[in-house]
Short mmCIF file of C-alpha atoms in Angstrom, two decimals:
data_model
loop_
_atom_site.label_atom_id
_atom_site.label_comp_id
_atom_site.label_asym_id
_atom_site.label_seq_id
_atom_site.Cartn_x
_atom_site.Cartn_y
_atom_site.Cartn_z
CA UNK A 1 131.41 53.14 156.07
CA UNK A 2 132.70 55.45 153.37
CA UNK A 3 133.43 59.15 153.70
CA UNK A 4 132.14 60.85 150.54
CA UNK A 5 133.42 64.12 149.14
CA UNK A 6 130.88 66.87 148.53
CA UNK A 7 129.78 67.44 144.96
CA UNK A 8 127.67 70.26 143.49
CA UNK A 9 124.42 68.49 144.49
CA UNK A 10 125.32 68.28 148.14
CA UNK A 11 123.21 70.15 150.70
CA UNK A 12 123.39 70.59 154.42
CA UNK A 13 119.70 69.63 154.70
CA UNK A 14 117.28 68.04 152.25
CA UNK A 15 113.60 68.08 153.12
CA UNK A 16 111.69 65.33 151.32
CA UNK A 17 108.07 66.32 150.82
CA UNK A 18 106.52 69.77 150.31
CA UNK A 19 103.47 69.23 152.46
CA UNK A 20 102.76 71.51 155.39
CA UNK A 21 105.30 69.79 157.67
CA UNK A 22 108.06 69.98 155.07
CA UNK A 23 107.33 73.58 154.16
CA UNK A 24 107.21 74.55 157.85
CA UNK A 25 110.59 72.95 158.47
CA UNK A 26 112.22 74.48 155.40
CA UNK A 27 110.75 77.96 155.89
CA UNK A 28 112.00 77.99 159.49
CA UNK A 29 115.49 76.90 158.47
CA UNK A 30 115.56 79.58 155.80
CA UNK A 31 115.43 82.22 158.54
CA UNK A 32 119.03 81.22 159.42
CA UNK A 33 121.78 82.79 157.32
CA UNK A 34 123.45 79.44 156.70
CA UNK A 35 120.41 78.11 154.89
CA UNK A 36 120.19 81.11 152.61
CA UNK A 37 123.55 80.20 151.13
CA UNK A 38 124.15 77.96 148.10
CA UNK A 39 124.11 74.32 149.15
CA UNK A 40 122.29 74.99 152.40
CA UNK A 41 118.80 73.71 151.77
CA UNK A 42 116.72 71.84 149.19
CA UNK A 43 113.11 70.62 149.23
CA UNK A 44 112.26 67.63 147.01
CA UNK A 45 108.63 66.98 146.09
CA UNK A 46 107.43 64.07 143.94
CA UNK A 47 104.25 65.84 142.91
CA UNK A 48 104.16 68.71 140.46
CA UNK A 49 102.58 70.88 143.15
CA UNK A 50 103.14 71.76 146.80
CA UNK A 51 100.80 71.13 149.73
CA UNK A 52 100.72 67.35 150.12
CA UNK A 53 97.33 66.50 151.58
CA UNK A 54 96.33 70.15 151.24
CA UNK A 55 95.08 70.82 147.73
CA UNK A 56 92.34 72.62 145.83
CA UNK A 57 90.91 71.88 142.39
CA UNK A 58 88.65 74.10 140.30
CA UNK A 59 85.59 72.66 138.60
CA UNK A 60 82.96 74.71 136.78
CA UNK A 61 84.43 77.88 138.33
CA UNK A 62 84.06 76.43 141.85
CA UNK A 63 87.05 75.96 144.16
CA UNK A 64 86.93 72.56 145.84
CA UNK A 65 89.29 71.93 148.75
CA UNK A 66 90.18 68.25 148.54
CA UNK A 67 91.97 67.98 151.87
CA UNK A 68 91.77 69.87 155.15
CA UNK A 69 89.03 72.43 155.86
CA UNK A 70 89.08 73.11 159.62
CA UNK A 71 91.34 74.67 162.19
CA UNK A 72 90.75 72.40 165.17
CA UNK A 73 91.01 74.93 168.00
CA UNK A 74 92.11 78.48 167.27
CA UNK A 75 93.79 78.63 170.66
CA UNK A 76 93.81 81.38 173.26
CA UNK A 77 95.73 84.62 173.72
CA UNK A 78 98.15 82.76 176.00
CA UNK A 79 98.42 79.69 173.76
CA UNK A 80 97.40 80.51 170.18
CA UNK A 81 97.27 78.01 167.36
CA UNK A 82 100.21 79.01 165.10
CA UNK A 83 98.05 78.55 162.00
CA UNK A 84 96.08 81.65 162.89
CA UNK A 85 99.17 83.90 162.76
CA UNK A 86 99.98 82.71 159.23
CA UNK A 87 96.66 83.88 157.83
CA UNK A 88 95.32 86.66 160.05
CA UNK A 89 93.54 88.27 157.10
CA UNK A 90 91.71 85.16 155.90
CA UNK A 91 88.07 84.37 156.57
CA UNK A 92 87.22 81.61 159.05
CA UNK A 93 84.17 80.80 161.14
CA UNK A 94 82.41 78.06 163.03
CA UNK A 95 79.67 76.09 161.32
CA UNK A 96 76.32 77.44 162.44
CA UNK A 97 73.06 76.35 160.83
CA UNK A 98 72.37 72.64 160.50
CA UNK A 99 69.48 70.47 159.39
CA UNK A 100 69.26 66.89 160.66
CA UNK A 101 67.17 64.29 158.85
CA UNK A 102 65.59 61.26 160.47
CA UNK A 103 67.20 57.88 159.86
CA UNK A 104 65.23 55.40 157.76
CA UNK A 105 63.57 52.55 159.60
CA UNK A 106 65.43 49.28 159.85
CA UNK A 107 65.21 47.19 156.70
CA UNK A 108 66.72 43.96 155.47
CA UNK A 109 68.23 45.32 152.24
CA UNK A 110 69.36 48.69 150.85
CA UNK A 111 66.77 50.60 148.87
CA UNK A 112 67.16 53.30 146.26
CA UNK A 113 65.21 56.32 147.42
CA UNK A 114 62.45 57.78 145.29
CA UNK A 115 60.68 61.08 145.79
CA UNK A 116 58.17 60.67 148.63
CA UNK A 117 56.91 64.28 148.90
CA UNK A 118 57.54 64.00 152.67
CA UNK A 119 60.52 65.78 154.20
CA UNK A 120 62.48 63.83 156.83
CA UNK A 121 63.83 67.00 158.48
CA UNK A 122 63.74 66.70 162.27
CA UNK A 123 62.11 69.53 164.26
CA UNK A 124 64.61 71.79 166.04
CA UNK A 125 63.38 70.82 169.51
CA UNK A 126 64.51 67.25 168.69
CA UNK A 127 67.49 68.00 166.43
CA UNK A 128 69.04 70.28 169.05
CA UNK A 129 69.37 67.54 171.68
CA UNK A 130 70.49 65.07 168.99
CA UNK A 131 73.44 67.22 167.98
CA UNK A 132 73.94 68.20 171.59
CA UNK A 133 74.24 64.50 172.35
CA UNK A 134 77.09 64.18 169.85
CA UNK A 135 78.83 67.22 171.34
CA UNK A 136 78.28 65.91 174.85
CA UNK A 137 79.62 62.50 173.87
CA UNK A 138 82.81 64.06 172.49
CA UNK A 139 83.23 66.13 175.66
CA UNK A 140 82.73 62.99 177.75
CA UNK A 141 85.40 61.10 175.78
CA UNK A 142 87.84 64.04 176.05
CA UNK A 143 87.35 64.05 179.82
CA UNK A 144 87.54 60.28 180.21
CA UNK A 145 90.62 59.53 178.11
CA UNK A 146 93.24 61.71 179.89
CA UNK A 147 92.12 60.59 183.32
CA UNK A 148 92.12 56.86 182.52
CA UNK A 149 95.02 54.57 183.29
CA UNK A 150 97.20 54.63 180.11
CA UNK A 151 97.33 50.84 179.84
CA UNK A 152 93.58 50.60 180.28
CA UNK A 153 92.98 53.42 177.80
CA UNK A 154 95.19 51.60 175.29
CA UNK A 155 93.05 48.47 175.58
CA UNK A 156 89.70 50.29 175.56
CA UNK A 157 87.99 50.85 172.26
CA UNK A 158 86.15 54.08 171.60
CA UNK A 159 83.14 51.98 170.70
CA UNK A 160 83.07 50.42 174.18
CA UNK A 161 83.26 53.90 175.69
CA UNK A 162 80.43 55.12 173.47
CA UNK A 163 78.23 52.15 174.35
CA UNK A 164 78.80 52.89 178.03
CA UNK A 165 78.21 56.63 177.61
CA UNK A 166 75.97 58.28 180.15
CA UNK A 167 75.45 61.20 177.79
CA UNK A 168 73.74 59.12 175.12
CA UNK A 169 71.55 57.39 177.69
CA UNK A 170 70.49 60.72 179.18
CA UNK A 171 69.68 62.22 175.78
CA UNK A 172 67.76 59.13 174.70
CA UNK A 173 65.59 59.40 177.81
CA UNK A 174 64.58 62.92 176.69
CA UNK A 175 63.67 61.98 173.12
CA UNK A 176 60.50 60.43 171.71
CA UNK A 177 61.06 56.77 170.90
CA UNK A 178 60.83 57.37 167.14
CA UNK A 179 64.16 59.25 167.29
CA UNK A 180 66.10 56.73 169.38
CA UNK A 181 67.41 54.96 166.27
CA UNK A 182 68.65 58.25 164.79
CA UNK A 183 70.49 59.08 168.02
CA UNK A 184 72.13 55.65 168.15
CA UNK A 185 73.37 56.11 164.59
CA UNK A 186 74.87 59.56 165.18
CA UNK A 187 78.07 58.22 166.78
CA UNK A 188 79.26 57.33 163.26
CA UNK A 189 80.16 61.01 163.06
CA UNK A 190 83.35 60.13 164.97
CA UNK A 191 84.59 57.95 162.11
CA UNK A 192 84.51 60.97 159.80
CA UNK A 193 86.22 63.18 162.37
CA UNK A 194 89.05 60.77 163.07
CA UNK A 195 89.30 58.95 159.70
CA UNK A 196 89.41 55.83 161.82
CA UNK A 197 87.05 52.87 162.33
CA UNK A 198 84.91 52.41 165.40
CA UNK A 199 84.72 48.68 164.64
CA UNK A 200 86.64 46.16 162.58
CA UNK A 201 83.79 46.12 160.05
CA UNK A 202 84.62 49.76 159.17
CA UNK A 203 88.37 49.23 158.92
CA UNK A 204 90.01 49.71 155.55
CA UNK A 205 93.19 47.86 156.47
CA UNK A 206 93.61 44.40 157.99
CA UNK A 207 90.48 42.38 158.56
CA UNK A 208 89.66 41.93 162.21
CA UNK A 209 92.03 44.68 163.35
CA UNK A 210 90.62 46.56 166.36
CA UNK A 211 88.95 49.92 165.93
CA UNK A 212 89.83 53.33 167.35
CA UNK A 213 91.20 53.34 170.88
CA UNK A 214 90.32 55.65 173.74
CA UNK A 215 93.86 57.07 173.54
CA UNK A 216 92.62 58.92 170.43
CA UNK A 217 91.17 61.48 172.86
CA UNK A 218 93.98 61.48 175.46
CA UNK A 219 95.46 64.70 174.10
CA UNK A 220 96.08 68.29 175.14
CA UNK A 221 95.18 70.17 171.97
CA UNK A 222 94.44 73.85 171.42
CA UNK A 223 91.35 75.35 172.99
CA UNK A 224 88.96 77.70 171.25
CA UNK A 225 86.63 77.56 168.30
CA UNK A 226 86.70 74.89 165.61
CA UNK A 227 86.60 77.05 162.48
CA UNK A 228 86.21 76.40 158.77
CA UNK A 229 88.80 78.16 156.57
CA UNK A 230 86.54 79.80 154.02
CA UNK A 231 89.37 80.80 151.67
CA UNK A 232 90.90 77.32 151.74
CA UNK A 233 94.01 75.75 153.22
CA UNK A 234 96.09 76.14 150.07
CA UNK A 235 96.75 79.72 151.19
CA UNK A 236 98.65 78.29 154.19
CA UNK A 237 100.97 76.32 151.93
CA UNK A 238 101.38 79.30 149.60
CA UNK A 239 102.40 81.53 152.50
CA UNK A 240 104.92 78.99 153.80
CA UNK A 241 106.50 78.39 150.40
CA UNK A 242 106.86 81.91 149.02
CA UNK A 243 110.40 82.60 150.30
CA UNK A 244 111.51 79.10 149.32
CA UNK A 245 110.30 79.68 145.77
CA UNK A 246 112.02 83.06 145.63
CA UNK A 247 115.24 81.38 146.74
CA UNK A 248 114.79 78.55 144.19
CA UNK A 249 114.99 75.89 146.88
CA UNK A 250 112.10 73.62 145.78
CA UNK A 251 112.38 70.91 143.16
CA UNK A 252 108.98 69.60 142.00
CA UNK A 253 108.35 66.39 140.10
CA UNK A 254 111.35 64.81 141.81
CA UNK A 255 110.43 61.39 143.14
CA UNK A 256 112.73 59.76 145.68
CA UNK A 257 113.63 56.17 144.81
CA UNK A 258 116.15 55.26 147.51
CA UNK A 259 117.64 56.85 150.63
CA UNK A 260 121.03 55.45 151.69
CA UNK A 261 121.42 56.59 155.29
CA UNK A 262 124.02 54.43 157.01
CA UNK A 263 126.91 54.05 154.60
CA UNK A 264 128.88 57.30 154.84
CA UNK A 265 129.19 60.68 156.48
CA UNK A 266 126.28 61.91 154.33
CA UNK A 267 122.88 60.62 153.28
CA UNK A 268 122.59 59.69 149.61
CA UNK A 269 119.23 60.31 147.97
CA UNK A 270 118.56 58.66 144.61
CA UNK A 271 115.73 60.37 142.70
CA UNK A 272 114.17 60.55 139.27
CA UNK A 273 116.16 63.76 138.83
CA UNK A 274 119.51 62.34 139.83
CA UNK A 275 121.56 61.86 142.99
CA UNK A 276 121.70 64.28 145.90
CA UNK A 277 123.63 64.09 149.14
CA UNK A 278 122.91 65.77 152.47
CA UNK A 279 124.16 65.91 156.02
CA UNK A 280 120.55 65.84 157.19
CA UNK A 281 117.42 64.34 155.66
CA UNK A 282 113.90 65.18 156.75
CA UNK A 283 111.32 62.57 155.77
CA UNK A 284 107.69 63.47 156.28
CA UNK A 285 105.42 60.58 155.29
CA UNK A 286 103.90 57.93 157.55
CA UNK A 287 102.53 55.51 154.98
CA UNK A 288 104.12 52.08 155.21
CA UNK A 289 105.28 51.84 151.59
CA UNK A 290 107.84 54.56 152.34
CA UNK A 291 109.78 52.16 154.56
CA UNK A 292 111.16 50.39 151.50
CA UNK A 293 112.89 53.59 150.34
CA UNK A 294 115.50 53.34 153.08
CA UNK A 295 118.69 51.34 152.69
CA UNK A 296 119.61 49.81 155.03
CA UNK A 297 116.15 49.30 156.60
CA UNK A 298 115.02 51.75 159.24
CA UNK A 299 115.52 50.85 162.91
CA UNK A 300 112.92 48.58 164.45
CA UNK A 301 111.61 51.34 166.71
CA UNK A 302 110.60 53.35 163.61
CA UNK A 303 109.10 50.48 161.61
CA UNK A 304 107.19 49.26 164.67
CA UNK A 305 105.80 52.75 165.24
CA UNK A 306 104.67 53.03 161.61
CA UNK A 307 102.95 49.64 161.80
CA UNK A 308 101.37 50.37 165.19
CA UNK A 309 99.68 53.64 164.27
CA UNK A 310 96.49 53.61 162.25
CA UNK A 311 96.38 55.56 159.01
CA UNK A 312 92.90 56.15 157.65
CA UNK A 313 91.13 57.78 154.74
CA UNK A 314 88.63 60.62 154.65
CA UNK A 315 87.26 61.38 151.20
CA UNK A 316 84.81 63.92 149.84
CA UNK A 317 82.10 63.64 147.22
CA UNK A 318 81.61 67.09 145.68
CA UNK A 319 78.38 67.86 143.85
CA UNK A 320 78.73 71.07 141.84
CA UNK A 321 75.61 72.85 140.55
CA UNK A 322 74.80 75.82 138.35
CA UNK A 323 73.21 77.49 141.38
CA UNK A 324 72.44 76.81 145.04
CA UNK A 325 69.06 75.17 144.38
CA UNK A 326 68.52 74.35 148.07
CA UNK A 327 67.88 78.04 148.75
CA UNK A 328 64.94 78.07 146.34
CA UNK A 329 61.52 76.45 146.12
CA UNK A 330 60.28 73.78 146.21
CA UNK A 331 63.29 72.81 148.37
CA UNK A 332 63.89 75.51 151.00
CA UNK A 333 60.45 75.19 152.59
CA UNK A 334 61.14 71.52 153.28
CA UNK A 335 63.77 72.31 155.90
CA UNK A 336 63.88 76.07 156.64
CA UNK A 337 61.75 75.78 159.79
CA UNK A 338 64.01 73.01 161.07
CA UNK A 339 67.38 74.78 160.95
CA UNK A 340 69.17 74.80 164.28
CA UNK A 341 72.21 76.77 165.39
CA UNK A 342 74.71 73.96 165.91
CA UNK A 343 77.25 76.25 167.55
CA UNK A 344 74.84 76.60 170.48
CA UNK A 345 73.56 73.03 170.83
CA UNK A 346 74.04 71.53 174.27
CA UNK A 347 72.62 68.29 175.63
CA UNK A 348 70.08 70.17 177.77
CA UNK A 349 69.57 73.28 175.61
CA UNK A 350 66.29 74.42 174.08
CA UNK A 351 67.30 75.56 170.57
CA UNK A 352 64.19 77.74 170.28
CA UNK A 353 65.11 79.99 173.19
CA UNK A 354 67.62 82.86 173.15
CA UNK A 355 69.47 81.80 170.02
CA UNK A 356 69.54 83.28 166.54
CA UNK A 357 68.72 80.81 163.78
CA UNK A 358 70.77 81.07 160.58
CA UNK A 359 68.77 81.72 157.43
CA UNK A 360 70.59 78.98 155.53
CA UNK A 361 72.22 75.83 156.88
CA UNK A 362 75.96 75.27 156.73
CA UNK A 363 75.37 71.53 156.79
CA UNK A 364 72.82 68.82 156.14
CA UNK A 365 73.10 65.59 158.12
CA UNK A 366 71.19 62.45 157.23
CA UNK A 367 71.55 58.80 156.34
CA UNK A 368 71.78 56.46 153.38
CA UNK A 369 71.26 52.73 153.38
CA UNK A 370 73.37 52.40 150.23
CA UNK A 371 76.56 52.51 152.31
CA UNK A 372 77.11 50.27 155.36
CA UNK A 373 77.00 51.93 158.76
CA UNK A 374 77.07 51.07 162.46
CA UNK A 375 74.02 50.99 164.73
CA UNK A 376 74.28 50.93 168.52
CA UNK A 377 71.41 48.93 169.96
CA UNK A 378 69.63 49.93 173.15
CA UNK A 379 71.06 46.72 174.62
CA UNK A 380 74.60 47.93 173.91
CA UNK A 381 75.18 45.57 171.02
CA UNK A 382 76.57 46.89 167.76
CA UNK A 383 74.91 45.97 164.50
CA UNK A 384 74.65 47.23 160.96
CA UNK A 385 72.60 50.21 159.88
CA UNK A 386 72.52 53.09 157.41
CA UNK A 387 75.56 55.32 157.02
CA UNK A 388 75.57 58.87 158.34
CA UNK A 389 76.35 61.45 155.65
CA UNK A 390 77.45 64.99 156.50
CA UNK A 391 76.96 67.39 153.58
CA UNK A 392 78.62 70.79 153.87
CA UNK A 393 76.90 73.70 152.12
CA UNK A 394 79.89 75.29 150.42
CA UNK A 395 77.71 78.09 149.07
CA UNK A 396 77.20 79.40 152.61
CA UNK A 397 80.89 79.11 153.45
CA UNK A 398 82.80 79.80 150.24
CA UNK A 399 80.19 81.22 147.85
CA UNK A 400 80.46 78.31 145.43
CA UNK A 401 77.25 76.40 144.52
CA UNK A 402 78.43 73.00 145.71
CA UNK A 403 77.84 70.40 148.40
CA UNK A 404 80.70 68.45 149.97
CA UNK A 405 79.86 65.06 151.50
CA UNK A 406 82.29 63.12 153.71
CA UNK A 407 82.95 59.37 153.58
CA UNK A 408 85.62 57.60 155.62
CA UNK A 409 87.34 54.30 156.36
CA UNK A 410 85.94 51.28 154.48
CA UNK A 411 83.25 53.45 152.93
CA UNK A 412 85.96 55.69 151.49
CA UNK A 413 87.54 52.64 149.91
CA UNK A 414 84.14 51.57 148.55
CA UNK A 415 83.48 55.00 147.07
CA UNK A 416 86.96 55.14 145.54
CA UNK A 417 86.13 51.94 143.67
CA UNK A 418 83.17 53.71 142.02
CA UNK A 419 83.08 56.22 139.21
CA UNK A 420 82.47 59.87 140.15
CA UNK A 421 78.97 59.57 138.68
CA UNK A 422 78.14 56.48 140.76
CA UNK A 423 79.34 58.09 143.99
CA UNK A 424 77.51 61.33 143.24
CA UNK A 425 74.31 59.40 142.55
CA UNK A 426 74.35 57.98 146.09
CA UNK A 427 74.35 61.49 147.54
CA UNK A 428 71.71 62.62 145.04
CA UNK A 429 69.37 59.80 146.08
CA UNK A 430 70.02 60.53 149.77
CA UNK A 431 69.06 64.19 149.26
CA UNK A 432 65.91 63.03 147.48
CA UNK A 433 65.00 60.83 150.44
CA UNK A 434 65.77 63.56 152.98
CA UNK A 435 63.81 66.33 151.27
CA UNK A 436 61.00 64.23 149.81
CA UNK A 437 61.54 65.74 146.38
CA UNK A 438 64.29 65.14 143.83
CA UNK A 439 66.93 67.89 143.51
CA UNK A 440 68.15 69.16 140.14
CA UNK A 441 70.82 67.14 138.40
CA UNK A 442 74.42 68.11 139.11
CA UNK A 443 76.53 69.95 136.59
CA UNK A 444 79.70 68.14 137.75
CA UNK A 445 80.91 65.60 140.33
CA UNK A 446 84.38 65.30 141.84
CA UNK A 447 85.46 62.54 144.24
CA UNK A 448 88.73 62.67 146.16
CA UNK A 449 90.72 59.45 146.23
CA UNK A 450 93.31 59.83 148.96
CA UNK A 451 93.69 56.08 149.58
CA UNK A 452 94.78 55.63 145.97
CA UNK A 453 97.01 58.70 145.91
CA UNK A 454 100.44 57.14 145.35
CA UNK A 455 102.18 59.61 147.62
CA UNK A 456 99.63 59.84 150.45
CA UNK A 457 97.93 56.42 150.61
CA UNK A 458 95.36 57.88 152.99
CA UNK A 459 94.50 61.01 154.96
CA UNK A 460 95.83 61.04 158.53
CA UNK A 461 96.77 58.92 161.53
CA UNK A 462 94.78 57.54 164.44
CA UNK A 463 95.20 55.37 167.54
CA UNK A 464 94.28 51.67 167.27
CA UNK A 465 92.87 50.02 170.39
CA UNK A 466 95.27 47.53 171.94
CA UNK A 467 98.05 48.48 169.51
CA UNK A 468 98.86 52.21 169.39
CA UNK A 469 100.63 54.06 172.18
CA UNK A 470 101.77 57.67 172.49
CA UNK A 471 105.36 56.40 172.52
CA UNK A 472 104.86 55.31 168.92
CA UNK A 473 104.43 58.98 167.98
CA UNK A 474 107.19 60.29 170.20
CA UNK A 475 109.83 57.88 168.88
CA UNK A 476 109.83 59.76 165.56
CA UNK A 477 111.14 62.79 167.44
CA UNK A 478 114.50 61.07 168.08
CA UNK A 479 116.62 61.33 164.91
CA UNK A 480 118.63 58.51 163.37
CA UNK A 481 122.31 59.48 163.45
CA UNK A 482 124.92 57.15 162.02
CA UNK A 483 128.49 56.72 163.26
CA UNK A 484 129.79 59.43 160.93
CA UNK A 485 127.16 61.97 161.89
CA UNK A 486 124.66 61.79 158.99
CA UNK A 487 121.13 62.46 160.28
CA UNK A 488 117.64 61.35 159.32
CA UNK A 489 114.80 63.23 160.99
CA UNK A 490 111.04 62.79 160.85
CA UNK A 491 108.14 65.24 160.87
CA UNK A 492 104.44 65.09 160.05
CA UNK A 493 101.18 65.07 162.01
CA UNK A 494 101.76 61.42 162.97
CA UNK A 495 104.85 62.44 164.98
CA UNK A 496 102.87 64.77 167.25
CA UNK A 497 101.87 63.66 170.75
CA UNK A 498 98.96 66.08 171.16
CA UNK A 499 98.18 67.43 167.70
CA UNK A 500 98.08 64.40 165.41
CA UNK A 501 95.52 64.24 162.59
CA UNK A 502 95.59 68.04 162.17
CA UNK A 503 97.29 70.54 159.88
CA UNK A 504 98.64 72.43 162.87
CA UNK A 505 100.14 69.14 164.09
CA UNK A 506 102.05 68.89 160.80
CA UNK A 507 103.05 72.55 161.00
CA UNK A 508 104.33 72.32 164.58
CA UNK A 509 106.26 69.12 163.83
CA UNK A 510 108.09 70.85 160.99
CA UNK A 511 108.95 73.77 163.24
CA UNK A 512 110.08 71.32 165.94
CA UNK A 513 112.63 69.61 163.72
CA UNK A 514 113.93 72.87 162.27
CA UNK A 515 114.36 74.32 165.75
CA UNK A 516 116.27 71.21 166.85
CA UNK A 517 118.71 71.63 163.94
CA UNK A 518 119.17 75.33 164.58
CA UNK A 519 119.69 74.72 168.29
CA UNK A 520 122.44 72.21 167.52
CA UNK A 521 124.24 74.85 165.44
CA UNK A 522 124.48 77.31 168.29
CA UNK A 523 123.94 81.11 168.00
CA UNK A 524 123.50 82.47 164.48
#
């Protein structure tokens, strides 16, 4: 090993990546006097913007949030989600009104929907239990996973748990037979939530690799409402970065090429903007291609953890219009009597009693046979079927006349291979089938492409059945320290035991690493 002398581009700590985890770590360190001094702290970001997987674009005067939208559990007074304290003045609420459309009958080949003049909207007395069944299924999985033997939970796929679900069987017994197929297709909703496959056929990486594991739900996350941030997540990043910008501690457009971490008393970072050295490096990405940046290679415990955790894609197809046509005729009358209040759906609830019905839906949920989906048979076997599409009414939530439709896993990869116009046309034809009348043409289409983003390579992490363990996340929390004291630390949602796949998981991980550094320094 070689002991290097400090040059003008030496820093105590370099944070690589200005996503939420990196900004959280750097902003916390900046509270210490040492890091407000010259040579204390630097954040390097390859992109020409901050935020990482949090980003907004503007199209036809509409703000479109490409990444995160929800706060998954606002927390309680005793245990609040730290995101909520960053933006106490911002608007956020639960999704309320929803319209569910009946799944098409089984067919041998995909069809391109034409206007039928018949709406497929499901009556609220049926749609309520359908959505309640999904909520009940999620509750059942959250109760089952933590109480299961860890080794057994590791081996168990979520799909096996869903097939064996008592909740779905009980709901199916309450529904007319014509809606059984729709119920058995609703579990695909989990793939969009987790950006992970329920079966190998949905996987975007590695043919034949198992799907999501039950350990995906063996977590102790924040309680409270699941709320949509109506003013967007970019405001979180902006709040975290403001003092760093004022202090001129962020370097954008600076791509890291190599990190030498075991050759001297400092880490050497080679970038497109030159060489930097640091006593401590914070690396924040999980995607496997980042492993090659490190020289010498990372320890086996880190590379094994990266390979053992799933990393999936959740994309959005945005349809932007001149106005919110779905609030006008001849469209509104095709669903307005079938809106249910999804925030009050329970498996045994009657949605027509004691609940206020929103005047406009926050979401439309239906199916398309142009994208491959999963169908759970009444015999427990899993086959192919139409794909569930969840369309968020951004007009109701943000005021912009746009619909945002989610696609995940292998379907995200399929959509990313299409042009924006081709992807938008799939949603347009689905809306035509659902409503029974063709909507107006879009004014613009925007498709996110997180799997092909060279710095993200996907959206967020998940647990793979038979492969992933909680230890694979926790091992990132032990830094790499060479014989001369140079440190490499890791943060990001994938390093969180209980909060992975969330923005607050990234935030907390950044705070965790900063606090560990500050604690090692002793009193300020």
